[in-house]
């Protein structure tokens, strides 16, 4: 039994009734090994919380305390940001941030449904009320919440954001560099307000957020983690027929059905290998998106090790389909032209190579 199987079996599935009540007998070394694997898969705190719930947290108490402190402080950063932005505009939503399980995000992402001019005005507003600019890329501005202390800022634009908690990405588009992978207009009516531990946060509905998260795992991350897996499982479990249809519609409307099919194929495979069956809702969703729930995508065949690295062919397939969309095509062409600048070309090539080698993000 490999470590990934042990971890997924222990964390369970919302589609398996006894998933949260599983009895384990991990040695101290196994707990440490599984925690390190869980961290690489973006579910470190989720794993620790499960251990705590069954009284098996011993030797990892300090990890739990530090991870929980980070989670709660990042949540305060998100709630304060949501409140301050809402005093200026309601055309925004935190995204890729809320999860249906305890987690420790590396930063807070917020998307603005504004014109470029209004986006710039809003960013300037934030810089005047307690945030400082760290860096900028074609699709976003990175800022720091000064609650964390000016002296603690990590100014690096590559590999920075040390410790998380106070770092924020202000997105003008759902994009990586110039490449827009979801049209924000298609999710602008999916804004909701969530109450998390008494903190009110304006975010995206699970339908819209899941479409973004699963596509983002390919463009730009190229890695599928257990964080993506459990986000999808828990959200899909709660969706009714109409909500599943709306999710499939978002994939079709944005010409990212290949992204949806690829990520859901990984989910299907992991669940079947671990629990012996594929949830009907997963099968139904793949069928609505791809038209064939039985087809096996060879590009997602693997030996059950996560994080899973998508093949280059999968990435190219997603980008090729995205070029059928007007916004997608325009943004990809702009990306191509902008890469005539040797500095950007060097940065893009570096990031492609880096993302193909890294174990997590």
Short mmCIF file of C-alpha atoms in Angstrom, two decimals:
data_model
loop_
_atom_site.label_atom_id
_atom_site.label_comp_id
_atom_site.label_asym_id
_atom_site.label_seq_id
_atom_site.Cartn_x
_atom_site.Cartn_y
_atom_site.Cartn_z
CA UNK A 1 0.00 0.00 0.00
CA UNK A 2 1.68 3.26 -1.12
CA UNK A 3 1.55 6.52 0.83
CA UNK A 4 -0.93 8.23 -1.48
CA UNK A 5 -3.39 5.36 -1.07
CA UNK A 6 -2.97 5.46 2.72
CA UNK A 7 -3.58 9.21 2.80
CA UNK A 8 -6.65 9.18 0.54
CA UNK A 9 -8.09 6.16 2.36
CA UNK A 10 -7.68 7.93 5.70
CA UNK A 11 -9.14 11.23 4.53
CA UNK A 12 -12.03 9.30 3.02
CA UNK A 13 -14.71 10.56 0.67
CA UNK A 14 -17.98 12.47 1.16
CA UNK A 15 -19.52 9.75 -1.02
CA UNK A 16 -18.55 7.08 1.54
CA UNK A 17 -20.59 7.21 4.74
CA UNK A 18 -17.86 6.03 7.14
CA UNK A 19 -15.13 8.15 5.53
CA UNK A 20 -14.72 10.39 8.58
CA UNK A 21 -14.81 7.60 11.15
CA UNK A 22 -11.97 5.45 9.86
CA UNK A 23 -9.78 3.90 12.59
CA UNK A 24 -6.03 4.07 11.93
CA UNK A 25 -2.91 2.72 13.52
CA UNK A 26 -0.18 4.90 12.03
CA UNK A 27 3.27 4.87 13.58
CA UNK A 28 4.91 8.19 14.41
CA UNK A 29 7.09 7.94 11.30
CA UNK A 30 4.04 7.19 9.14
CA UNK A 31 2.20 10.21 10.51
CA UNK A 32 5.15 12.48 9.70
CA UNK A 33 5.51 10.97 6.22
CA UNK A 34 1.79 11.31 5.50
CA UNK A 35 1.73 14.87 6.83
CA UNK A 36 4.57 15.85 4.48
CA UNK A 37 2.69 14.23 1.59
CA UNK A 38 -0.51 16.02 2.65
CA UNK A 39 1.33 19.38 2.70
CA UNK A 40 2.59 18.80 -0.85
CA UNK A 41 -1.02 18.05 -1.79
CA UNK A 42 -2.49 21.18 -0.12
CA UNK A 43 -4.35 19.18 2.54
CA UNK A 44 -1.91 19.36 5.45
CA UNK A 45 -4.32 20.93 7.93
CA UNK A 46 -7.14 18.67 6.71
CA UNK A 47 -4.99 15.63 7.58
CA UNK A 48 -4.07 17.03 11.00
CA UNK A 49 -7.69 17.87 11.78
CA UNK A 50 -8.72 14.31 10.98
CA UNK A 51 -6.02 12.98 13.30
CA UNK A 52 -7.15 15.35 16.03
CA UNK A 53 -10.79 14.31 15.61
CA UNK A 54 -9.91 10.69 16.41
CA UNK A 55 -7.39 11.51 19.13
CA UNK A 56 -4.31 10.51 17.12
CA UNK A 57 -2.57 13.89 16.78
CA UNK A 58 0.33 13.04 19.13
CA UNK A 59 3.78 14.21 17.93
CA UNK A 60 2.14 16.60 15.46
CA UNK A 61 0.51 18.94 17.97
CA UNK A 62 2.89 21.80 17.17
CA UNK A 63 2.26 21.41 13.44
CA UNK A 64 -1.49 21.56 14.06
CA UNK A 65 -1.20 24.67 16.24
CA UNK A 66 0.97 26.52 13.70
CA UNK A 67 -1.19 25.49 10.72
CA UNK A 68 -4.38 26.47 12.52
CA UNK A 69 -2.91 29.85 13.47
CA UNK A 70 -1.97 30.42 9.83
CA UNK A 71 -5.44 29.39 8.65
CA UNK A 72 -7.22 31.70 11.10
CA UNK A 73 -4.92 34.66 10.41
CA UNK A 74 -5.29 34.23 6.64
CA UNK A 75 -9.05 34.07 7.14
CA UNK A 76 -8.90 37.42 8.96
CA UNK A 77 -6.87 38.85 6.07
CA UNK A 78 -9.55 37.65 3.65
CA UNK A 79 -12.45 38.97 5.75
CA UNK A 80 -10.83 42.38 6.26
CA UNK A 81 -10.09 42.63 2.56
CA UNK A 82 -13.64 41.68 1.61
CA UNK A 83 -15.04 44.29 3.99
CA UNK A 84 -12.74 47.08 2.78
CA UNK A 85 -13.35 46.39 -0.91
CA UNK A 86 -17.13 46.21 -0.39
CA UNK A 87 -17.02 49.76 1.02
CA UNK A 88 -15.73 50.89 -2.38
CA UNK A 89 -17.24 48.45 -4.90
CA UNK A 90 -19.38 45.30 -4.92
CA UNK A 91 -17.98 44.05 -8.24
CA UNK A 92 -15.51 41.53 -6.82
CA UNK A 93 -15.21 38.06 -5.33
CA UNK A 94 -12.52 36.14 -3.51
CA UNK A 95 -11.81 32.98 -5.49
CA UNK A 96 -9.70 29.83 -5.22
CA UNK A 97 -9.67 30.61 -1.50
CA UNK A 98 -12.68 29.03 0.22
CA UNK A 99 -12.43 25.26 0.68
CA UNK A 100 -14.90 22.71 2.10
CA UNK A 101 -12.19 21.52 4.51
CA UNK A 102 -9.64 23.28 6.81
CA UNK A 103 -6.64 24.52 4.81
CA UNK A 104 -3.64 26.87 4.87
CA UNK A 105 -3.65 28.98 1.68
CA UNK A 106 -0.43 30.63 0.56
CA UNK A 107 -2.28 33.88 -0.13
CA UNK A 108 -5.69 35.43 -0.77
CA UNK A 109 -6.92 35.76 -4.37
CA UNK A 110 -9.58 38.28 -5.35
CA UNK A 111 -11.10 38.84 -8.78
CA UNK A 112 -12.55 42.19 -9.87
CA UNK A 113 -15.44 42.39 -12.34
CA UNK A 114 -14.39 45.89 -13.40
CA UNK A 115 -13.08 47.75 -16.42
CA UNK A 116 -9.32 48.23 -16.54
CA UNK A 117 -9.71 51.86 -15.49
CA UNK A 118 -11.94 51.04 -12.53
CA UNK A 119 -9.65 48.18 -11.55
CA UNK A 120 -6.70 50.57 -11.37
CA UNK A 121 -8.71 53.03 -9.28
CA UNK A 122 -9.70 50.26 -6.87
CA UNK A 123 -6.12 49.05 -6.49
CA UNK A 124 -5.02 52.61 -5.76
CA UNK A 125 -7.77 52.87 -3.14
CA UNK A 126 -6.46 49.75 -1.38
CA UNK A 127 -2.89 51.07 -1.44
CA UNK A 128 -4.12 54.10 0.50
CA UNK A 129 -5.89 52.16 3.28
CA UNK A 130 -3.38 49.66 4.66
CA UNK A 131 -1.94 47.65 1.78
CA UNK A 132 1.42 47.95 0.06
CA UNK A 133 2.27 46.90 -3.50
CA UNK A 134 4.89 44.18 -3.89
CA UNK A 135 4.77 43.37 -7.58
CA UNK A 136 2.71 43.27 -10.75
CA UNK A 137 2.12 40.99 -13.72
CA UNK A 138 -0.15 41.35 -16.77
CA UNK A 139 -3.13 39.81 -14.94
CA UNK A 140 -2.66 40.88 -11.32
CA UNK A 141 -1.15 43.14 -8.70
CA UNK A 142 0.37 41.56 -5.58
CA UNK A 143 -0.15 43.46 -2.32
CA UNK A 144 0.61 42.93 1.35
CA UNK A 145 -1.73 43.57 4.27
CA UNK A 146 0.21 45.82 6.65
CA UNK A 147 -1.44 44.07 9.60
CA UNK A 148 1.51 41.69 9.22
CA UNK A 149 4.05 44.46 9.85
CA UNK A 150 6.04 46.36 7.24
CA UNK A 151 9.28 44.86 8.54
CA UNK A 152 8.04 41.33 7.77
CA UNK A 153 7.32 41.85 4.07
CA UNK A 154 8.87 39.37 1.65
CA UNK A 155 9.54 41.55 -1.40
CA UNK A 156 10.44 38.70 -3.76
CA UNK A 157 8.17 38.42 -6.80
CA UNK A 158 9.41 34.89 -7.60
CA UNK A 159 9.16 32.30 -4.83
CA UNK A 160 8.12 34.94 -2.32
CA UNK A 161 5.13 35.38 0.01
CA UNK A 162 7.05 33.80 2.87
CA UNK A 163 4.67 32.50 5.52
CA UNK A 164 1.52 33.47 3.61
CA UNK A 165 -1.24 35.03 5.74
CA UNK A 166 -0.92 38.63 4.59
CA UNK A 167 -0.29 38.35 0.85
CA UNK A 168 -3.03 39.14 -1.66
CA UNK A 169 -3.31 38.76 -5.43
CA UNK A 170 -5.64 41.33 -7.02
CA UNK A 171 -6.75 39.87 -10.36
CA UNK A 172 -8.15 41.91 -13.23
CA UNK A 173 -8.87 38.69 -15.18
CA UNK A 174 -8.96 34.95 -14.50
CA UNK A 175 -5.61 34.59 -16.15
CA UNK A 176 -2.00 33.42 -16.02
CA UNK A 177 0.22 36.17 -17.39
CA UNK A 178 -1.81 37.38 -20.41
CA UNK A 179 -3.66 34.08 -20.98
CA UNK A 180 -7.29 34.30 -19.84
CA UNK A 181 -8.53 30.78 -19.10
CA UNK A 182 -12.04 31.65 -17.85
CA UNK A 183 -14.05 34.66 -19.01
CA UNK A 184 -14.92 36.61 -15.87
CA UNK A 185 -18.18 37.74 -17.46
CA UNK A 186 -19.44 34.15 -17.33
CA UNK A 187 -19.03 33.98 -13.52
CA UNK A 188 -19.87 37.56 -12.51
CA UNK A 189 -23.38 36.56 -11.43
CA UNK A 190 -22.01 33.81 -9.16
CA UNK A 191 -21.02 36.12 -6.29
CA UNK A 192 -22.17 34.95 -2.86
CA UNK A 193 -21.46 35.83 0.77
CA UNK A 194 -20.12 33.18 3.14
CA UNK A 195 -20.02 33.27 6.94
CA UNK A 196 -16.86 31.49 8.09
CA UNK A 197 -16.30 31.46 11.85
CA UNK A 198 -18.20 34.73 12.11
CA UNK A 199 -16.25 36.33 9.25
CA UNK A 200 -18.28 37.48 6.22
CA UNK A 201 -16.51 37.00 2.90
CA UNK A 202 -17.77 37.78 -0.60
CA UNK A 203 -16.68 34.89 -2.76
CA UNK A 204 -17.69 32.80 -5.77
CA UNK A 205 -20.33 30.10 -5.60
CA UNK A 206 -19.00 26.51 -5.53
CA UNK A 207 -20.15 26.12 -9.15
CA UNK A 208 -18.03 28.98 -10.49
CA UNK A 209 -15.12 28.43 -8.13
CA UNK A 210 -14.84 24.76 -9.02
CA UNK A 211 -14.71 25.53 -12.75
CA UNK A 212 -11.85 27.95 -12.06
CA UNK A 213 -10.00 25.63 -9.63
CA UNK A 214 -10.04 22.60 -11.93
CA UNK A 215 -8.93 24.62 -14.97
CA UNK A 216 -6.30 26.44 -12.91
CA UNK A 217 -4.78 23.07 -11.98
CA UNK A 218 -3.81 22.76 -15.66
CA UNK A 219 -3.38 26.40 -16.70
CA UNK A 220 -1.01 27.46 -15.27
CA UNK A 221 -0.15 25.00 -12.46
CA UNK A 222 0.04 21.73 -14.47
CA UNK A 223 -0.35 19.84 -11.19
CA UNK A 224 -3.42 18.18 -9.71
CA UNK A 225 -3.35 17.93 -5.91
CA UNK A 226 -5.55 16.30 -3.30
CA UNK A 227 -6.68 19.84 -2.52
CA UNK A 228 -8.29 19.90 -5.98
CA UNK A 229 -9.63 16.39 -5.47
CA UNK A 230 -11.39 17.11 -2.18
CA UNK A 231 -12.60 20.53 -3.27
CA UNK A 232 -14.32 18.85 -6.22
CA UNK A 233 -15.70 15.89 -4.27
CA UNK A 234 -17.24 17.95 -1.46
CA UNK A 235 -18.70 20.56 -3.78
CA UNK A 236 -20.08 18.06 -6.28
CA UNK A 237 -21.59 15.93 -3.49
CA UNK A 238 -23.79 18.89 -2.48
CA UNK A 239 -24.82 19.86 -6.02
CA UNK A 240 -28.25 18.99 -7.35
CA UNK A 241 -29.07 18.22 -10.99
CA UNK A 242 -29.52 21.87 -11.92
CA UNK A 243 -26.21 22.90 -10.32
CA UNK A 244 -24.34 20.12 -12.09
CA UNK A 245 -25.84 21.34 -15.37
CA UNK A 246 -24.70 24.90 -14.62
CA UNK A 247 -21.17 23.68 -13.89
CA UNK A 248 -21.03 21.73 -17.14
CA UNK A 249 -22.39 24.78 -18.94
CA UNK A 250 -19.54 26.94 -17.59
CA UNK A 251 -16.99 24.49 -18.98
CA UNK A 252 -18.71 24.52 -22.37
CA UNK A 253 -19.32 28.26 -22.46
CA UNK A 254 -15.66 28.99 -21.78
CA UNK A 255 -14.33 26.33 -24.18
CA UNK A 256 -12.53 24.48 -21.40
CA UNK A 257 -14.31 21.12 -21.61
CA UNK A 258 -10.96 19.37 -22.11
CA UNK A 259 -9.77 20.88 -18.80
CA UNK A 260 -12.91 19.70 -17.04
CA UNK A 261 -12.71 16.22 -18.56
CA UNK A 262 -9.00 15.80 -17.74
CA UNK A 263 -9.30 16.88 -14.10
CA UNK A 264 -12.49 14.91 -13.52
CA UNK A 265 -10.84 11.84 -15.07
CA UNK A 266 -8.12 12.05 -12.40
CA UNK A 267 -10.82 12.37 -9.73
CA UNK A 268 -12.68 9.39 -11.15
CA UNK A 269 -9.51 7.28 -11.20
CA UNK A 270 -8.40 8.17 -7.66
CA UNK A 271 -11.85 7.52 -6.20
CA UNK A 272 -12.24 4.20 -7.98
CA UNK A 273 -8.76 2.99 -7.01
CA UNK A 274 -9.31 3.96 -3.36
CA UNK A 275 -12.97 3.20 -2.74
CA UNK A 276 -13.81 0.73 -5.48
CA UNK A 277 -16.46 2.80 -7.27
CA UNK A 278 -17.05 6.06 -9.13
CA UNK A 279 -19.77 8.35 -7.71
CA UNK A 280 -22.71 8.70 -10.09
CA UNK A 281 -22.49 12.50 -9.98
CA UNK A 282 -18.87 12.38 -11.22
CA UNK A 283 -19.83 10.04 -14.05
CA UNK A 284 -22.82 12.21 -14.96
CA UNK A 285 -20.74 15.40 -14.92
CA UNK A 286 -18.03 13.94 -17.16
CA UNK A 287 -20.73 12.78 -19.56
CA UNK A 288 -22.28 16.26 -19.71
CA UNK A 289 -18.90 17.90 -20.28
CA UNK A 290 -17.15 15.35 -22.48
CA UNK A 291 -20.03 13.35 -23.94
CA UNK A 292 -18.43 10.04 -22.98
CA UNK A 293 -18.07 9.08 -19.32
CA UNK A 294 -16.49 5.72 -20.18
CA UNK A 295 -13.60 6.93 -22.32
CA UNK A 296 -10.18 6.65 -20.69
CA UNK A 297 -7.83 9.57 -21.22
CA UNK A 298 -4.35 8.04 -21.52
CA UNK A 299 -2.78 11.36 -20.52
CA UNK A 300 -4.15 10.97 -16.99
CA UNK A 301 -3.07 7.37 -16.50
CA UNK A 302 -0.66 7.14 -13.57
CA UNK A 303 0.54 4.89 -10.77
CA UNK A 304 -1.61 6.52 -8.10
CA UNK A 305 0.92 9.10 -6.93
CA UNK A 306 -0.22 12.62 -6.11
CA UNK A 307 0.33 15.45 -6.85
CA UNK A 308 -0.24 14.35 -10.44
CA UNK A 309 1.59 16.19 -13.22
CA UNK A 310 -0.53 16.74 -16.31
CA UNK A 311 1.12 15.86 -19.60
CA UNK A 312 2.24 18.59 -22.00
CA UNK A 313 -0.29 17.23 -24.49
CA UNK A 314 -3.11 17.87 -22.01
CA UNK A 315 -1.96 21.48 -21.52
CA UNK A 316 -1.73 22.04 -25.28
CA UNK A 317 -5.15 20.49 -25.79
CA UNK A 318 -6.68 22.85 -23.22
CA UNK A 319 -5.03 25.90 -24.81
CA UNK A 320 -6.06 24.80 -28.31
CA UNK A 321 -9.69 24.49 -27.25
CA UNK A 322 -9.50 27.80 -25.41
CA UNK A 323 -8.46 29.44 -28.70
CA UNK A 324 -11.94 28.68 -30.01
CA UNK A 325 -13.16 31.31 -27.55
CA UNK A 326 -12.81 34.94 -28.62
CA UNK A 327 -11.36 36.13 -25.29
CA UNK A 328 -9.14 33.09 -25.04
CA UNK A 329 -7.78 33.50 -28.57
CA UNK A 330 -7.14 37.21 -28.13
CA UNK A 331 -5.31 36.71 -24.84
CA UNK A 332 -3.14 33.89 -26.22
CA UNK A 333 -2.21 36.02 -29.24
CA UNK A 334 -1.31 38.90 -26.93
CA UNK A 335 0.81 36.48 -24.90
CA UNK A 336 2.61 35.44 -28.08
CA UNK A 337 3.31 39.02 -29.17
CA UNK A 338 4.43 40.07 -25.70
CA UNK A 339 6.98 37.26 -25.68
CA UNK A 340 8.89 39.11 -28.37
CA UNK A 341 10.26 40.95 -25.36
CA UNK A 342 13.33 38.85 -24.42
CA UNK A 343 12.76 39.47 -20.69
CA UNK A 344 9.22 38.10 -20.78
CA UNK A 345 10.29 35.25 -23.05
CA UNK A 346 12.99 34.30 -20.54
CA UNK A 347 10.48 34.52 -17.65
CA UNK A 348 7.91 32.34 -19.45
CA UNK A 349 10.46 29.69 -20.42
CA UNK A 350 11.84 29.63 -16.89
CA UNK A 351 8.34 29.17 -15.44
CA UNK A 352 7.44 26.40 -17.89
CA UNK A 353 10.59 24.46 -17.00
CA UNK A 354 10.15 25.18 -13.28
CA UNK A 355 6.52 24.01 -13.27
CA UNK A 356 7.46 20.81 -15.09
CA UNK A 357 10.01 19.94 -12.39
CA UNK A 358 8.46 21.04 -9.10
CA UNK A 359 6.71 18.61 -6.76
CA UNK A 360 4.06 21.07 -5.53
CA UNK A 361 3.12 24.75 -5.57
#
